[in-house]
Tab-separated table of C-alpha atoms in Angstrom:
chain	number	residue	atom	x	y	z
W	1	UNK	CA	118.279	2.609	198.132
W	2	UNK	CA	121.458	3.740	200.079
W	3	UNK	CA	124.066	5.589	198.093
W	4	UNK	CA	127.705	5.694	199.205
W	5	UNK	CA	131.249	6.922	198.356
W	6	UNK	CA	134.471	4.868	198.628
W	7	UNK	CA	137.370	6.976	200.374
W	8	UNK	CA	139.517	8.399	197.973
W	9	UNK	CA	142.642	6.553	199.493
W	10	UNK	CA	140.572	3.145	199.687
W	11	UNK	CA	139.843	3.141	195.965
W	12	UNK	CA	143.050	3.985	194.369
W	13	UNK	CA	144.476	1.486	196.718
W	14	UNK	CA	141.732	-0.849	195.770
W	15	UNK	CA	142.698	-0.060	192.211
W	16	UNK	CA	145.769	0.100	192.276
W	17	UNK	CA	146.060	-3.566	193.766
W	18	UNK	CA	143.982	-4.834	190.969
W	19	UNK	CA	145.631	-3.330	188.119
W	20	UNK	CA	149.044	-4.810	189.401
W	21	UNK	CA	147.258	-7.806	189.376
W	22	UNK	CA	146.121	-9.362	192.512
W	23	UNK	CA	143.123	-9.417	191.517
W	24	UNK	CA	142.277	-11.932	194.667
W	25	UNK	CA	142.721	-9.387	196.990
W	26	UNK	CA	140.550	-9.217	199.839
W	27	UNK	CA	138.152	-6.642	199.752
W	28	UNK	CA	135.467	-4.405	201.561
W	29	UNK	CA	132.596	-3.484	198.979
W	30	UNK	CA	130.113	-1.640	200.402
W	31	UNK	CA	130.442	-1.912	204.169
W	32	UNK	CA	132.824	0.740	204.929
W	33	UNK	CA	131.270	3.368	202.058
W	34	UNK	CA	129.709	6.465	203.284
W	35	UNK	CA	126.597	7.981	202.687
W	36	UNK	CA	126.634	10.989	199.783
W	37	UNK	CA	124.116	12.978	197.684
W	38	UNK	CA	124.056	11.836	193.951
W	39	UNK	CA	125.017	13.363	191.375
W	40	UNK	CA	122.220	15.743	190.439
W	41	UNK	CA	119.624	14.605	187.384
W	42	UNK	CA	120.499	17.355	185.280
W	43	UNK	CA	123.945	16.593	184.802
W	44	UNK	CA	122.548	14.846	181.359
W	45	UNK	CA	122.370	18.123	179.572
W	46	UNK	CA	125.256	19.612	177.125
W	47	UNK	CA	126.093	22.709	175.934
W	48	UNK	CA	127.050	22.892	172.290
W	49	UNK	CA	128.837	26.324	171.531
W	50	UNK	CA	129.479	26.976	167.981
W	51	UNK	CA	131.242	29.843	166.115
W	52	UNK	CA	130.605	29.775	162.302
W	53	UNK	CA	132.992	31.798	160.471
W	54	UNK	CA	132.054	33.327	157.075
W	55	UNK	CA	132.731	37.159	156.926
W	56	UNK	CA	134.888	36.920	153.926
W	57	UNK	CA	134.645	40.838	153.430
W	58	UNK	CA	136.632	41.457	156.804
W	59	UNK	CA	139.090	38.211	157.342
W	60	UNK	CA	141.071	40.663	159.633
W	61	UNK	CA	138.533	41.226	161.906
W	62	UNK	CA	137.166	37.499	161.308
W	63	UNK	CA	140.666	36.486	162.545
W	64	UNK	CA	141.190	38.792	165.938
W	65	UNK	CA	137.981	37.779	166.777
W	66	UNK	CA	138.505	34.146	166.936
W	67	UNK	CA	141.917	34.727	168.466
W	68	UNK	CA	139.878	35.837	171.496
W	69	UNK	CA	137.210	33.524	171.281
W	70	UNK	CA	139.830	30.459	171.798
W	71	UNK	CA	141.434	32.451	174.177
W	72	UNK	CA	138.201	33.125	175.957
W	73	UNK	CA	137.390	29.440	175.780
W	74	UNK	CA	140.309	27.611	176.708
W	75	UNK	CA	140.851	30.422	179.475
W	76	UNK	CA	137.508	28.989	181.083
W	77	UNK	CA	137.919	25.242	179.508
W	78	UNK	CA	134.683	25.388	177.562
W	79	UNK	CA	135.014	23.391	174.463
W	80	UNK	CA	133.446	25.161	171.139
W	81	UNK	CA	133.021	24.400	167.454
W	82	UNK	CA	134.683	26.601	164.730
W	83	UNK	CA	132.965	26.008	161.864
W	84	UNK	CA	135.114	27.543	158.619
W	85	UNK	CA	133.932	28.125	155.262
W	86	UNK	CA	136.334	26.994	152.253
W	87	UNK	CA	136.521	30.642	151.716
W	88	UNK	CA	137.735	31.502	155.491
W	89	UNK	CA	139.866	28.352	155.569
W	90	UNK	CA	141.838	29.694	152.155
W	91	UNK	CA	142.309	33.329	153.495
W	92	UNK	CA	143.599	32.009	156.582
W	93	UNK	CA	146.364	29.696	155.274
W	94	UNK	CA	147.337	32.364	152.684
W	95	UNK	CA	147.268	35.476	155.507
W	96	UNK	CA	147.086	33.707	159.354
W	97	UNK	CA	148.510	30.468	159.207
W	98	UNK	CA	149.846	30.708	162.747
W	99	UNK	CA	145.358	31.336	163.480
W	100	UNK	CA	145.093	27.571	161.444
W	101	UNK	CA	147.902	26.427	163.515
W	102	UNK	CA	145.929	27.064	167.247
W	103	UNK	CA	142.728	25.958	166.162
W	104	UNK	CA	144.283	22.654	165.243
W	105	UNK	CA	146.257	22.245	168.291
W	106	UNK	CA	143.564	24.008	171.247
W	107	UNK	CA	142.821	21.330	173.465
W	108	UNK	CA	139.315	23.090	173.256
W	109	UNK	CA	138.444	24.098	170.202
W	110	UNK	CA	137.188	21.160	167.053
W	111	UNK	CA	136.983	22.686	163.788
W	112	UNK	CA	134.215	21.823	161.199
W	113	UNK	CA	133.005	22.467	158.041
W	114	UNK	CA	129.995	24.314	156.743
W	115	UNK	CA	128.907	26.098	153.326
W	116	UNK	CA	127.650	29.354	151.816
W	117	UNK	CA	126.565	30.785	148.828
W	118	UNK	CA	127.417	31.018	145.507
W	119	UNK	CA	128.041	26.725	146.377
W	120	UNK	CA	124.523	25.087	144.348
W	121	UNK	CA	123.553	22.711	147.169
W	122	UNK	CA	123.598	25.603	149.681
W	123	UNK	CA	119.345	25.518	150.213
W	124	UNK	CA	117.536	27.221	147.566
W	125	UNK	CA	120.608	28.167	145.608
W	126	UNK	CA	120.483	26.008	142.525
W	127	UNK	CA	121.808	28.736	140.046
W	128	UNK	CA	124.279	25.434	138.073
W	129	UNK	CA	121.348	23.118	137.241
W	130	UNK	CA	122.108	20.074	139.677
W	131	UNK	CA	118.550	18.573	140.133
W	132	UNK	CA	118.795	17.960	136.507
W	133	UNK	CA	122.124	15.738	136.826
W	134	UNK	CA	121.789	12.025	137.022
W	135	UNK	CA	123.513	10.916	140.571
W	136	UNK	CA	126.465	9.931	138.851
W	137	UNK	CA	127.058	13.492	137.470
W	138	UNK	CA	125.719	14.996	140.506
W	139	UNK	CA	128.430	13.256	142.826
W	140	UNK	CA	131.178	13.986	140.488
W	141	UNK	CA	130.301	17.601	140.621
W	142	UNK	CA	130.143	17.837	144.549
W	143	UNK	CA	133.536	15.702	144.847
W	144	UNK	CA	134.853	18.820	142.671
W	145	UNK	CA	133.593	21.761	144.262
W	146	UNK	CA	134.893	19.662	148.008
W	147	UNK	CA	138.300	19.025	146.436
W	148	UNK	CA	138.735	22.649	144.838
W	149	UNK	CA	138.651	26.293	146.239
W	150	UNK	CA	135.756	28.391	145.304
W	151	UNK	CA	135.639	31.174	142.163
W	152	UNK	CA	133.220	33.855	144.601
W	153	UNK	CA	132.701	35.742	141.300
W	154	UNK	CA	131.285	32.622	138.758
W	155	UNK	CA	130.944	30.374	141.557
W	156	UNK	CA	133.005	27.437	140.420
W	157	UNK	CA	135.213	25.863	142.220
W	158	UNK	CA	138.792	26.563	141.179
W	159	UNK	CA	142.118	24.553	139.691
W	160	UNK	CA	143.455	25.076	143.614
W	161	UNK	CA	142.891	22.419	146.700
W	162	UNK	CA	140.343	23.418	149.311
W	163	UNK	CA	136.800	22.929	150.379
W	164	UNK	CA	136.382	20.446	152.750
W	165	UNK	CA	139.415	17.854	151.452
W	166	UNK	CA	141.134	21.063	151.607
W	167	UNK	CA	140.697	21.737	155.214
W	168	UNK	CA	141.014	18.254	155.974
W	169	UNK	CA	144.897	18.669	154.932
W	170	UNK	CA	145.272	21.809	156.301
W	171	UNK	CA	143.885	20.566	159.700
W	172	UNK	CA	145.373	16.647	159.688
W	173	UNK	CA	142.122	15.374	160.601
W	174	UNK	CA	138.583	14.955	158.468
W	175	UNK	CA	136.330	17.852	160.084
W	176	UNK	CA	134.039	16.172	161.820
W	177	UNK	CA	130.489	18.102	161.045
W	178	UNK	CA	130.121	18.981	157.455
W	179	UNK	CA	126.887	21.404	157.342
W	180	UNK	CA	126.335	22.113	153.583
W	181	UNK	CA	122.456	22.278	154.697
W	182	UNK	CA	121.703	20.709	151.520
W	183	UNK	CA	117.943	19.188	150.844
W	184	UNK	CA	115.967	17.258	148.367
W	185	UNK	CA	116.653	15.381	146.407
W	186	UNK	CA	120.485	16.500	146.459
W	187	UNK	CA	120.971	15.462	150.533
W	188	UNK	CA	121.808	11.868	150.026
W	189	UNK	CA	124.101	12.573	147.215
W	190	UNK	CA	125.795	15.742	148.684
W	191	UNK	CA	126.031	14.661	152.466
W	192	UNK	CA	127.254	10.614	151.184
W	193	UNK	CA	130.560	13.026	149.387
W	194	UNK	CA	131.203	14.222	153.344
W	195	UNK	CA	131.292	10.418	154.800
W	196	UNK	CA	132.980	8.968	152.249
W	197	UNK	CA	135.661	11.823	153.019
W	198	UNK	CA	135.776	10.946	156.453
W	199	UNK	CA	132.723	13.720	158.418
W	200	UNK	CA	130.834	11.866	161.118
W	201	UNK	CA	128.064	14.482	161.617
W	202	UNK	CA	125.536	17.268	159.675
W	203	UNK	CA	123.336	19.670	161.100
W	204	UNK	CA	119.969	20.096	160.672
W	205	UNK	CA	117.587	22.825	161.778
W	206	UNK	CA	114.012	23.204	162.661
W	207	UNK	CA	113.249	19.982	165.246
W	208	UNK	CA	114.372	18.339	168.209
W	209	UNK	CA	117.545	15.965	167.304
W	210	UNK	CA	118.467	13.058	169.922
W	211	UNK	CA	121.835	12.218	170.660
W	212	UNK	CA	122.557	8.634	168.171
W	213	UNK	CA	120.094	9.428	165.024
W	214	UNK	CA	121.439	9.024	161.837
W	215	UNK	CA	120.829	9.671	158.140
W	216	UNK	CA	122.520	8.686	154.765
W	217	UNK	CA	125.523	7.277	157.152
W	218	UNK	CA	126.257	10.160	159.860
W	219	UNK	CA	125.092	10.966	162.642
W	220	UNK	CA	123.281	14.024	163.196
W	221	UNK	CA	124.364	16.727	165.628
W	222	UNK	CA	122.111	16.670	168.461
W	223	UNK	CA	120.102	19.127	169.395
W	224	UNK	CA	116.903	20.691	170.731
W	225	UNK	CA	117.308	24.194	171.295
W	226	UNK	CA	118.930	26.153	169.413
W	227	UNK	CA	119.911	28.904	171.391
W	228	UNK	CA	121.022	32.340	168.630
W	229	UNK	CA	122.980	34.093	171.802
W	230	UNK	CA	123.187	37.197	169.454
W	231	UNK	CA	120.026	37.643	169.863
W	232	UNK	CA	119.768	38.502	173.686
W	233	UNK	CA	122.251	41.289	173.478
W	234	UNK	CA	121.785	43.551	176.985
W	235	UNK	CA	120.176	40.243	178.629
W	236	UNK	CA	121.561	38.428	181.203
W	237	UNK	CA	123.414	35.260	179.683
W	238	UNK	CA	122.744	33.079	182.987
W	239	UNK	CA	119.100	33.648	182.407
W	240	UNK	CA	119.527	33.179	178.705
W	241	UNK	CA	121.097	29.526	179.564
W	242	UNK	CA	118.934	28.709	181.528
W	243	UNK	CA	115.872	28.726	179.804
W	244	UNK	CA	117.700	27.747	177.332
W	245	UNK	CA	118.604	24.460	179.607
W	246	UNK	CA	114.882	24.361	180.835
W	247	UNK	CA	113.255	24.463	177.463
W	248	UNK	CA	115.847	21.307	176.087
W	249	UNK	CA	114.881	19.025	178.940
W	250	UNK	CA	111.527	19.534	178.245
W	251	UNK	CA	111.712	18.593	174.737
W	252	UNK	CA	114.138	15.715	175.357
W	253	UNK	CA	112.158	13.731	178.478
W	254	UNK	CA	114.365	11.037	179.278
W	255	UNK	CA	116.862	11.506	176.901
W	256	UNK	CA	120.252	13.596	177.230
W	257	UNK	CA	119.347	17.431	176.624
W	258	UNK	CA	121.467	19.438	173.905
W	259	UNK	CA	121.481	23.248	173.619
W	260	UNK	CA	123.349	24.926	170.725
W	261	UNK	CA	124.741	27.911	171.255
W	262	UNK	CA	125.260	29.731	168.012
W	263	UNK	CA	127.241	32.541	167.025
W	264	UNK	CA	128.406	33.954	163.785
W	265	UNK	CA	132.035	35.591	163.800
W	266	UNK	CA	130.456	38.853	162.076
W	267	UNK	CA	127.929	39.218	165.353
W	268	UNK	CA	130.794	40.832	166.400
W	269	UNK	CA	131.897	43.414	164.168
W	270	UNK	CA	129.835	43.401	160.943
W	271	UNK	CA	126.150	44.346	160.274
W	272	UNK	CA	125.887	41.349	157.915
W	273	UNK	CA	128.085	38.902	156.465
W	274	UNK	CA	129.942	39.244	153.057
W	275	UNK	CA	128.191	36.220	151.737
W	276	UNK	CA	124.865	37.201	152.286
W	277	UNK	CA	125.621	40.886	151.275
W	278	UNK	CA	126.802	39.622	148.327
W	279	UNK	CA	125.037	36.493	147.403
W	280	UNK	CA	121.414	37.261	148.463
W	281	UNK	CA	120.200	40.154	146.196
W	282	UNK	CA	121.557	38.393	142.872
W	283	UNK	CA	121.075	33.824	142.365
W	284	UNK	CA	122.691	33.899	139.427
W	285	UNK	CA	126.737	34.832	138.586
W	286	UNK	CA	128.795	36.627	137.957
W	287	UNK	CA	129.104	38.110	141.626
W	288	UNK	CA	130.860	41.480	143.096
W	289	UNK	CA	132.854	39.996	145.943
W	290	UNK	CA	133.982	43.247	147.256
W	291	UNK	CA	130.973	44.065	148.806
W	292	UNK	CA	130.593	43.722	152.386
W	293	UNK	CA	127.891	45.000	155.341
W	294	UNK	CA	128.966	47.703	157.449
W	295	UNK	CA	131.058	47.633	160.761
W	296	UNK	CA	129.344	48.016	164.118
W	297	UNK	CA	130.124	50.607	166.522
W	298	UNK	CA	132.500	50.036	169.387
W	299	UNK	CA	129.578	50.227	171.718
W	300	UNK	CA	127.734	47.816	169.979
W	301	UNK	CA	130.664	45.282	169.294
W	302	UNK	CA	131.458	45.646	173.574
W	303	UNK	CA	127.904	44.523	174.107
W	304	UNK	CA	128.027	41.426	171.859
W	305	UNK	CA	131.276	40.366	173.234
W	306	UNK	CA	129.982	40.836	176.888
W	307	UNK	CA	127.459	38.581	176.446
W	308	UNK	CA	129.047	36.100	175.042
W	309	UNK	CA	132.065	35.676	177.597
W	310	UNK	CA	129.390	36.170	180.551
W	311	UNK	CA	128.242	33.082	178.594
W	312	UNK	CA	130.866	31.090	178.347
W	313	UNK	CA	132.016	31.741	182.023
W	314	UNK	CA	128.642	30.627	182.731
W	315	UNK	CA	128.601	27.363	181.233
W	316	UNK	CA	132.270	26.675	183.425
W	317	UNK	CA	130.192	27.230	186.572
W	318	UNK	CA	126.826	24.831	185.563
W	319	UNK	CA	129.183	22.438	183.917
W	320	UNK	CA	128.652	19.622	186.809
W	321	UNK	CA	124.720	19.945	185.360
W	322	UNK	CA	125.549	20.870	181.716
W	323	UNK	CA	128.304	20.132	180.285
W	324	UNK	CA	129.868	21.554	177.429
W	325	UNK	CA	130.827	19.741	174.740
W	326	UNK	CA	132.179	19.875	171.042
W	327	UNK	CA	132.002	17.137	168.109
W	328	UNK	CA	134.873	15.135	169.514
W	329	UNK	CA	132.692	14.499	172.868
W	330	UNK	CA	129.804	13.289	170.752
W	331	UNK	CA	131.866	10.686	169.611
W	332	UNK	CA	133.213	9.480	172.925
W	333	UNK	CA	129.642	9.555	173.745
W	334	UNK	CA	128.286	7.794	170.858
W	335	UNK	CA	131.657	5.677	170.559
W	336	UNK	CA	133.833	5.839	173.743
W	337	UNK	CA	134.268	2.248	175.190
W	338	UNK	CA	132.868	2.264	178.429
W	339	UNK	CA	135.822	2.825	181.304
W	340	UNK	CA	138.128	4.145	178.735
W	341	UNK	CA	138.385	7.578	181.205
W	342	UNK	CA	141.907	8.252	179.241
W	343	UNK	CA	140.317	8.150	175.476
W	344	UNK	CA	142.985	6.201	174.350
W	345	UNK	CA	141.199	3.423	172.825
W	346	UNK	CA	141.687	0.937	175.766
W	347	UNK	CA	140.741	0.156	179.020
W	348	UNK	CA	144.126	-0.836	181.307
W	349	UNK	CA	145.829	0.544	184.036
W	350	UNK	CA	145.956	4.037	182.865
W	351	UNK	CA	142.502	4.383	183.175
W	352	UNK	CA	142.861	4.163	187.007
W	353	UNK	CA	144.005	8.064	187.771
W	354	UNK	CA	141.339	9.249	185.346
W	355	UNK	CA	138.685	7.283	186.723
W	356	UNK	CA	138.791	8.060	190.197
W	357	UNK	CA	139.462	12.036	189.261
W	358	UNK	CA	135.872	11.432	187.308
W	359	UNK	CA	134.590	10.539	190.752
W	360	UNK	CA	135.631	12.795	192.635
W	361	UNK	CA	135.851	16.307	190.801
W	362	UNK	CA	133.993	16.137	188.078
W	363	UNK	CA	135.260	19.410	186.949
W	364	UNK	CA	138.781	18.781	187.721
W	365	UNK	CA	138.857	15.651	184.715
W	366	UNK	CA	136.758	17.780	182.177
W	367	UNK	CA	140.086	19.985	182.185
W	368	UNK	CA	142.596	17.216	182.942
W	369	UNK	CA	140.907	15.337	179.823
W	370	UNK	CA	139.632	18.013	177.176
W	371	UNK	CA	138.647	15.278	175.146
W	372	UNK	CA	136.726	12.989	176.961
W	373	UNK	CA	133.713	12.742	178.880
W	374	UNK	CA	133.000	12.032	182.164
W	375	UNK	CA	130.176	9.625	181.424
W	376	UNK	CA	132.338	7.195	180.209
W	377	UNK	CA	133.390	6.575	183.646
W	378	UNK	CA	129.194	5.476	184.293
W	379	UNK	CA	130.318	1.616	183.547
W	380	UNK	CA	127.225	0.271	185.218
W	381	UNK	CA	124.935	2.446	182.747
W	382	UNK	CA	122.719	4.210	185.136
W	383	UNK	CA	123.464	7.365	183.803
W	384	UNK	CA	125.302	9.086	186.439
W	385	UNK	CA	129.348	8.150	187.617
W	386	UNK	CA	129.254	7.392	191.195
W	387	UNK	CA	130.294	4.562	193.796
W	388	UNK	CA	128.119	2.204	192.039
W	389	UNK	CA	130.546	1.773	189.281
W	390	UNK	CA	133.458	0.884	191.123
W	391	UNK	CA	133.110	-2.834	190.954
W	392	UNK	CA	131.891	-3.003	187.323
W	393	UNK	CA	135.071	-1.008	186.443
W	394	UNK	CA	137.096	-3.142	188.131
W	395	UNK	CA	135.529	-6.480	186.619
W	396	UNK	CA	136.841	-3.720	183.130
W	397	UNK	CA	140.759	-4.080	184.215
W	398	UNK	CA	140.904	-7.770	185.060
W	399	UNK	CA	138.012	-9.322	182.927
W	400	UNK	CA	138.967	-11.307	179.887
């Protein structure tokens, strides 16, 4: 089968004349296309970076240190998750709001919620009793610890907003992954509390996840490697990726490949996390809050950070065959309406610009459209965006 590319000037022309309506107008379909190489195969893997914030015993550090990350990441237009703790989110209004304020507003960054210890559905942490609730008791008792701060020393929540309602208001929008890792017999109870409040994905560890599953009304965050960067400190981050990237496809075959790169904020600057520090030795309250893990040297917090902005800079440069992507892609993948290249809800004349920057630099609407995906410009469903969907995007903008 031939493949071919429309000239740029001949398809905004082209599209141009239908969107104003003649949609009669004589035209040339394939006859004066030339020959081009695909897009590669591999474009059908993502990159899922993820920083989960939970270093309670060093919120000044926690804070500087995602001040860079966004700035890292919207330097190199690499979307990435920020997933905040009820804890982090409450320090941060009360000490950083103006930190609150640019996560909400980076055209890269999505902000989600996860949990920690001394919360009882955290795995293996059922110091309050809840597998002996009834349902009824037990969903009344995760609506209050999600619509209340948390006590760190008895490990109830408190008389003040927070959790994930909490965040929710502080953001403006429902965080879209809620990752309390809860299990059991709990998991239906806890994780139906996050949809009814308005999440649209949990996580889950320890197997392959395809883009599209779902359980107890979400979806789950798709996955099949997941890639701990701070693990490979002193290796070389391309490398890391891909094997990373080479290891997904295998596991996914035909479907869309997913890599999660994970970080924690205190990989950075802390030994080990307040939470665990505190929360580990001792399942039971009360709790000492004030203790914390140790800070790293400067030589060790230079080689963390160098590996993960060789990282990042490395995703911009493979993103034509990996893209990166946060929560809000998933849903324009699982969601977007086909041709929609604005992510506006419709498909009309505004789409035309977008669509025909999709075709031809790739790279050029991932940062013109932070938001969206390129593969909602694939209208004929092949998998790829290339000539082929012209017409079927045009039958989009003047079909009924």
């Amino acid at each position: 089968m031939r493949e071919w590319r429309w000239r740029a000037g001949g398809w905004r022309a082209l599209l141009v004349v239908v969107a104003a309506g003649f949609a009669g107008a004589a035209m040339e379909p394939l006859a004066v296309r030339e020959r081009v190489a695909a897009p590669p195969e591999a474009a059908r893997a993502y990159l899922l970076f993820s920083l989960n914030v939970h270093d309670f015993g060093y919120p000044a550090e926690s804070a500087a240190l995602i001040e860079r990350v966004t700035s890292l990441h919207e330097t190199w237009h690499v979307p990435v998750e920020v997933f905040l703790t009820t804890t982090m989110a409450d320090l941060f209004a009360a000490s950083y709001p103006t930190l609150l304020d640019r996560l909400r507003t980076s055209p890269v960054v999505s902000v989600s919620y996860h949990v920690r210890p001394p919360v009882p559905y955290y795995p293996d942490y059922d110091w309050a009793g809840l597998h002996q609730m009834s349902p009824a008791e037990l969903r009344a008792r995760v609506v209050e610890y999600e619509t209340h701060g948390l006590d760190l020393v008895w490990g109830v929540p408190t008389v003040a907003a927070g959790s994930y309602d909490g965040l929710r208001g502080l953001l403006g929008y429902a965080p879209p992954i809620a990752s309390p890792m809860a299990d059991g017999v709990l998991a239906p109870t806890v994780y139906g509390v996050y949809r009814d409040f308005g999440a649209r994905f949990f996580v889950v560890h320890g197997r392959p996840v395809n883009l599209g599953e779902t359980q107890y009304g979400l979806y789950l965050r798709p996955e099949h490697v997941d890639l701990r960067l701070y693990e490979h400190v002193g290796q070389n981050a391309g490398t890391v990726l891909e094997e990373a990237l080479t290891r997904a496809r295998q596991i996914a075959g035909a479907a869309p490949a997913f890599v999660g790169v994970k970080m924690h904020d205190n990989d950075f600057f802390s030994t080990a996390p307040a939470w665990s520090v505190v929360y580990f030795p001792k399942r039971f309250p009360p709790w000492d809050p004030n203790q914390k893990g140790g800070l790293k040297t400067e030589p060790q917090r230079t080689a963390m950070w160098n590996l993960y902005e060789a990282a990042v800079r490395y995703a911009d440069a493979i993103r034509d065959r990996a893209r990166p992507v946060h929560a809000p892609h998933l849903l324009v993948l699982l969601e977007g309406r086909k041709g929609d290249l604005n992510c506006d809800g419709v498909v009309n004349n505004f789409d035309i610009d977008p669509f025909v920057l999709a075709l031809t630099d790739p790279n050029a609407y991932a940062r013109a459209y932070p938001h969206c995906d390129w593969i909602l410009g694939d209208v004929n469903g092949d998998g790829v965006v290339d000539n082929f969907d012209i017409d079927p995007f045009v039958r989009l903008l003047t079909g009924p």
